[in-house]
PDB file of C-alpha atoms in Angstrom:
ATOM      1  CA  MET A1245      32.834   4.585   1.890  1.00 53.00           C
ATOM      2  CA  THR A1246      30.884   7.389   0.444  1.00 58.00           C
ATOM      3  CA  LEU A1247      28.552  10.041   2.171  1.00 56.00           C
ATOM      4  CA  HIS A1248      25.816   8.059   1.067  1.00 58.00           C
ATOM      5  CA  GLN A1249      26.984   4.566   1.977  1.00 56.00           C
ATOM      6  CA  THR A1250      27.936   5.808   5.534  1.00 52.00           C
ATOM      7  CA  ASN A1251      24.294   7.731   5.996  1.00 59.00           C
ATOM      8  CA  LEU A1252      22.756   4.278   4.925  1.00 55.00           C
ATOM      9  CA  ALA A1253      24.971   2.032   7.136  1.00 57.00           C
ATOM     10  CA  ALA A1254      23.835   4.874   9.591  1.00 55.00           C
ATOM     11  CA  ALA A1255      20.301   4.705   9.018  1.00 52.00           C
ATOM     12  CA  GLU A1256      20.481   0.841   8.810  1.00 55.00           C
ATOM     13  CA  SER A1257      20.690   0.817  13.062  1.00 59.00           C
ATOM     14  CA  ALA A1258      17.536   3.112  13.026  1.00 77.00           C
ATOM     15  CA  ALA A1259      13.706   1.791  13.167  1.00 91.00           C
ATOM     16  CA  PRO A1260      11.889   2.164   9.711  1.00 95.00           C
ATOM     17  CA  THR A1261       9.747   4.959   9.158  1.00 95.00           C
ATOM     18  CA  ARG A1262       6.162   4.328   7.804  1.00 94.00           C
ATOM     19  CA  CYS A1263       5.710   6.561   4.932  1.00 95.00           C
ATOM     20  CA  ALA A1264       2.882   7.647   2.436  1.00 94.00           C
ATOM     21  CA  LEU A1265       3.601   8.137  -1.696  1.00 96.00           C
ATOM     22  CA  GLY A1266       1.741   8.914  -4.242  1.00 95.00           C
ATOM     23  CA  LEU A1267       1.943   8.272  -7.975  1.00 97.00           C
ATOM     24  CA  GLY A1268       0.273   8.780 -10.993  1.00 94.00           C
ATOM     25  CA  SER A1269       0.878   8.496 -14.588  1.00 96.00           C
ATOM     26  CA  ASN A1270      -1.234   9.702 -17.960  1.00 94.00           C
ATOM     27  CA  ILE A1271       1.337   8.623 -20.818  1.00 95.00           C
ATOM     28  CA  GLY A1272       1.343   5.327 -22.214  1.00 95.00           C
ATOM     29  CA  ASP A1273       1.110   2.410 -20.259  1.00 97.00           C
ATOM     30  CA  THR A1274       0.212   4.095 -17.160  1.00 96.00           C
ATOM     31  CA  ALA A1275      -0.529   0.740 -15.189  1.00 98.00           C
ATOM     32  CA  ALA A1276       2.776  -0.885 -16.353  1.00 98.00           C
ATOM     33  CA  HIS A1277       4.323   2.552 -15.393  1.00 98.00           C
ATOM     34  CA  LEU A1278       2.620   2.472 -12.021  1.00 98.00           C
ATOM     35  CA  LYS A1279       3.600  -0.937 -11.513  1.00 98.00           C
ATOM     36  CA  LYS A1280       7.938  -0.588 -12.567  1.00 98.00           C
ATOM     37  CA  ALA A1281       7.848   2.314 -10.287  1.00 98.00           C
ATOM     38  CA  LEU A1282       6.470   0.333  -7.166  1.00 98.00           C
ATOM     39  CA  ASP A1283       8.925  -2.236  -8.248  1.00 98.00           C
ATOM     40  CA  GLN A1284      12.146  -0.120  -8.569  1.00 98.00           C
ATOM     41  CA  LEU A1285      10.729   1.335  -4.832  1.00 98.00           C
ATOM     42  CA  ASP A1286      10.732  -2.162  -3.192  1.00 98.00           C
ATOM     43  CA  ALA A1287      14.043  -3.291  -4.925  1.00 98.00           C
ATOM     44  CA  SER A1288      15.361   0.229  -3.425  1.00 98.00           C
ATOM     45  CA  GLU A1289      17.834  -0.201  -0.421  1.00 97.00           C
ATOM     46  CA  GLY A1290      16.633   0.986   2.297  1.00 97.00           C
ATOM     47  CA  ILE A1291      12.839   1.471   1.223  1.00 98.00           C
ATOM     48  CA  THR A1292      10.014  -1.702   1.657  1.00 97.00           C
ATOM     49  CA  VAL A1293       6.530  -1.450  -0.123  1.00 96.00           C
ATOM     50  CA  VAL A1294       4.070  -2.545   2.780  1.00 94.00           C
ATOM     51  CA  ALA A1295       0.826  -1.619   0.710  1.00 94.00           C
ATOM     52  CA  ARG A1296      -0.566  -0.374  -2.406  1.00 95.00           C
ATOM     53  CA  SER A1297      -4.129   1.215  -3.148  1.00 95.00           C
ATOM     54  CA  SER A1298      -6.273   0.307  -6.088  1.00 95.00           C
ATOM     55  CA  ASP A1299      -6.178   1.941  -9.401  1.00 96.00           C
ATOM     56  CA  TYR A1300      -8.490   5.399  -9.557  1.00 96.00           C
ATOM     57  CA  SER A1301      -9.235   6.993 -12.594  1.00 95.00           C
ATOM     58  CA  THR A1302      -8.554  10.754 -11.868  1.00 91.00           C
ATOM     59  CA  PRO A1303      -9.234  14.197 -14.407  1.00 91.00           C
ATOM     60  CA  PRO A1304      -5.873  16.101 -14.742  1.00 88.00           C
ATOM     61  CA  TRP A1305      -5.555  19.464 -12.967  1.00 79.00           C
ATOM     62  CA  GLY A1306      -4.060  22.186 -14.685  1.00 80.00           C
ATOM     63  CA  PRO A1307      -4.588  24.453 -18.133  1.00 85.00           C
ATOM     64  CA  VAL A1308      -2.557  21.802 -20.215  1.00 86.00           C
ATOM     65  CA  PRO A1309      -5.077  19.595 -22.075  1.00 88.00           C
ATOM     66  CA  GLN A1310      -4.154  15.867 -21.538  1.00 90.00           C
ATOM     67  CA  ASP A1311      -5.485  12.511 -20.711  1.00 94.00           C
ATOM     68  CA  ASP A1312      -6.933  11.162 -17.696  1.00 95.00           C
ATOM     69  CA  TYR A1313      -4.572   9.895 -14.551  1.00 94.00           C
ATOM     70  CA  ARG A1314      -4.136   6.560 -13.224  1.00 97.00           C
ATOM     71  CA  ASN A1315      -3.266   7.266  -9.528  1.00 95.00           C
ATOM     72  CA  ILE A1316      -2.433   5.116  -6.406  1.00 96.00           C
ATOM     73  CA  CYS A1317      -0.977   5.405  -3.399  1.00 95.00           C
ATOM     74  CA  ALA A1318       1.577   3.039  -1.469  1.00 96.00           C
ATOM     75  CA  VAL A1319       2.701   2.685   2.064  1.00 95.00           C
ATOM     76  CA  VAL A1320       6.489   2.253   2.574  1.00 96.00           C
ATOM     77  CA  ASP A1321       8.638   1.745   5.206  1.00 96.00           C
ATOM     78  CA  THR A1322      12.258   3.000   4.778  1.00 97.00           C
ATOM     79  CA  ILE A1323      15.457   3.744   6.742  1.00 98.00           C
ATOM     80  CA  LEU A1324      16.288   6.586   4.563  1.00 97.00           C
ATOM     81  CA  SER A1325      15.844  10.513   5.769  1.00 96.00           C
ATOM     82  CA  PRO A1326      13.171  12.602   3.996  1.00 96.00           C
ATOM     83  CA  GLN A1327      15.909  14.143   1.750  1.00 96.00           C
ATOM     84  CA  ASP A1328      17.067  10.445   0.431  1.00 97.00           C
ATOM     85  CA  LEU A1329      13.206   9.092   0.087  1.00 97.00           C
ATOM     86  CA  LEU A1330      12.408  12.095  -2.164  1.00 94.00           C
ATOM     87  CA  ALA A1331      15.526  11.489  -4.035  1.00 97.00           C
ATOM     88  CA  ARG A1332      15.524   8.140  -4.567  1.00 98.00           C
ATOM     89  CA  CYS A1333      11.810   9.111  -5.611  1.00 97.00           C
ATOM     90  CA  LEU A1334      12.863  11.773  -8.234  1.00 95.00           C
ATOM     91  CA  ALA A1335      15.751   9.429  -9.439  1.00 97.00           C
ATOM     92  CA  ILE A1336      12.946   6.334 -10.503  1.00 97.00           C
ATOM     93  CA  GLU A1337      11.083   9.110 -12.063  1.00 94.00           C
ATOM     94  CA  ILE A1338      14.060  10.050 -14.437  1.00 95.00           C
ATOM     95  CA  GLU A1339      15.202   6.062 -14.732  1.00 95.00           C
ATOM     96  CA  LEU A1340      10.848   5.695 -16.088  1.00 95.00           C
ATOM     97  CA  GLY A1341      11.488   8.742 -18.493  1.00 89.00           C
ATOM     98  CA  ARG A1342       9.789  11.357 -16.710  1.00 89.00           C
ATOM     99  CA  VAL A1343      10.856  14.882 -18.193  1.00 85.00           C
ATOM    100  CA  ARG A1344      10.048  18.200 -16.267  1.00 82.00           C
ATOM    101  CA  ASP A1345       9.120  20.780 -19.045  1.00 80.00           C
ATOM    102  CA  ILE A1346       5.109  21.999 -18.677  1.00 79.00           C
ATOM    103  CA  ARG A1347       3.969  22.737 -15.165  1.00 79.00           C
ATOM    104  CA  TRP A1348       0.935  20.461 -14.385  1.00 76.00           C
ATOM    105  CA  GLY A1349       1.206  18.756 -17.956  1.00 78.00           C
ATOM    106  CA  PRO A1350       1.534  15.028 -18.838  1.00 88.00           C
ATOM    107  CA  ARG A1351       4.033  12.805 -17.551  1.00 91.00           C
ATOM    108  CA  ILE A1352       5.009   9.101 -17.510  1.00 93.00           C
ATOM    109  CA  ILE A1353       5.185   8.548 -13.530  1.00 96.00           C
ATOM    110  CA  ASP A1354       4.863  11.262 -10.995  1.00 93.00           C
ATOM    111  CA  ILE A1355       5.537  10.023  -7.091  1.00 96.00           C
ATOM    112  CA  ASP A1356       5.260  12.610  -4.417  1.00 93.00           C
ATOM    113  CA  VAL A1357       6.603  12.070  -0.618  1.00 95.00           C
ATOM    114  CA  LEU A1358       3.134  12.506   1.305  1.00 93.00           C
ATOM    115  CA  ILE A1359       4.207  12.001   4.653  1.00 91.00           C
ATOM    116  CA  TYR A1360       6.837  10.616   6.727  1.00 94.00           C
ATOM    117  CA  GLY A1361       6.227   9.539  10.055  1.00 91.00           C
ATOM    118  CA  THR A1362       4.991  11.624  11.892  1.00 89.00           C
ATOM    119  CA  ARG A1363       7.526  14.268  10.859  1.00 89.00           C
ATOM    120  CA  SER A1364       7.223  17.649   9.496  1.00 87.00           C
ATOM    121  CA  VAL A1365       9.530  19.044   7.112  1.00 85.00           C
ATOM    122  CA  ASN A1366       9.766  22.544   5.625  1.00 89.00           C
ATOM    123  CA  GLU A1367      12.532  22.802   3.333  1.00 90.00           C
ATOM    124  CA  SER A1368      13.108  24.603   0.139  1.00 88.00           C
ATOM    125  CA  ASP A1369      12.531  21.584  -2.137  1.00 90.00           C
ATOM    126  CA  LEU A1370      10.765  19.407   0.423  1.00 90.00           C
ATOM    127  CA  GLU A1371       7.446  19.857   2.758  1.00 88.00           C
ATOM    128  CA  LEU A1372       5.951  17.268   4.395  1.00 84.00           C
ATOM    129  CA  PRO A1373       3.128  16.708   5.041  1.00 84.00           C
ATOM    130  CA  HIS A1374       2.708  17.293   1.434  1.00 84.00           C
ATOM    131  CA  PRO A1375       0.818  21.048   1.676  1.00 76.00           C
ATOM    132  CA  ARG A1376      -1.765  20.165  -1.319  1.00 84.00           C
ATOM    133  CA  MET A1377      -2.505  16.440  -0.451  1.00 82.00           C
ATOM    134  CA  GLY A1378      -5.998  17.717   1.919  1.00 75.00           C
ATOM    135  CA  ASP A1379      -6.894  18.958  -1.379  1.00 76.00           C
ATOM    136  CA  ARG A1380      -6.589  16.273  -3.920  1.00 82.00           C
ATOM    137  CA  ALA A1381      -9.188  13.385  -3.563  1.00 81.00           C
ATOM    138  CA  PHE A1382      -6.932  11.664  -5.889  1.00 86.00           C
ATOM    139  CA  VAL A1383      -4.767  11.224  -2.713  1.00 87.00           C
ATOM    140  CA  LEU A1384      -7.086  11.152  -0.165  1.00 86.00           C
ATOM    141  CA  ILE A1385      -9.349   8.240  -1.269  1.00 89.00           C
ATOM    142  CA  PRO A1386      -6.550   5.760  -2.254  1.00 92.00           C
ATOM    143  CA  LEU A1387      -4.311   6.674   0.931  1.00 90.00           C
ATOM    144  CA  ALA A1388      -8.006   5.971   3.110  1.00 89.00           C
ATOM    145  CA  GLU A1389      -8.502   2.510   1.457  1.00 90.00           C
ATOM    146  CA  ILE A1390      -4.668   1.375   2.678  1.00 89.00           C
ATOM    147  CA  CYS A1391      -3.938   3.064   5.680  1.00 82.00           C
ATOM    148  CA  ARG A1392      -5.997   2.021   8.661  1.00 66.00           C
ATOM    149  CA  MET A1393      -3.964   3.602  11.173  1.00 48.00           C
ATOM    150  CA  ARG A1394      -5.327   6.570  13.180  1.00 40.00           C
ATOM    151  CA  ARG A1395      -1.905   8.626  13.052  1.00 49.00           C
ATOM    152  CA  TRP A1396       1.068   7.905  11.623  1.00 49.00           C
ATOM    153  CA  ARG A1397       4.168   6.316  13.429  1.00 47.00           C
ATOM    154  CA  THR A1398       7.309   4.353  13.270  1.00 42.00           C
ATOM    155  CA  VAL A1399       6.592   0.872  12.885  1.00 43.00           C
ATOM    156  CA  ARG A1400       8.281  -0.002  16.020  1.00 44.00           C
ATOM    157  CA  GLN A1401       5.712   2.188  17.927  1.00 45.00           C
ATOM    158  CA  PRO A1402       2.914   0.299  19.415  1.00 48.00           C
ATOM    159  CA  GLN A1403      -0.535   1.863  18.309  1.00 46.00           C
ATOM    160  CA  LYS A1404      -2.565   3.569  20.411  1.00 50.00           C
ATOM    161  CA  PRO A1405      -6.090   2.330  20.636  1.00 47.00           C
TER     162      PRO A1405
END
């Protein structure tokens, strides 16, 4: 059994954690790229897509001239660790053709882990909640559309009034 299989087997006994993802695309058929990313997330072992926001068109940010973005947020339940969820998101980006060559440049797909339950993570390659999501209307508006909870919780915890 590989380390990944061992980690996944151990995680399967745990309750899923509710998470939020931000997705964006501004190259080619952006709607198709977002749909394919969501389909691949939902087909991934240990991840279930629970909700998806409407599409939002937003201007690009940064110094690179490029087309507007199509952005969405998604709520997922996962038994993966925060690091494994990030790794799966990055793998899907690569599978869909994402190339990281220009910071803030155009992209076929971008998938950010925004929130992982009620956990805080502060590692060199992952900070949760996402440190800049509060500054980004293209995250906050679609996220508000699909989140009716007052705070993030694991799926099996009762929601407080």
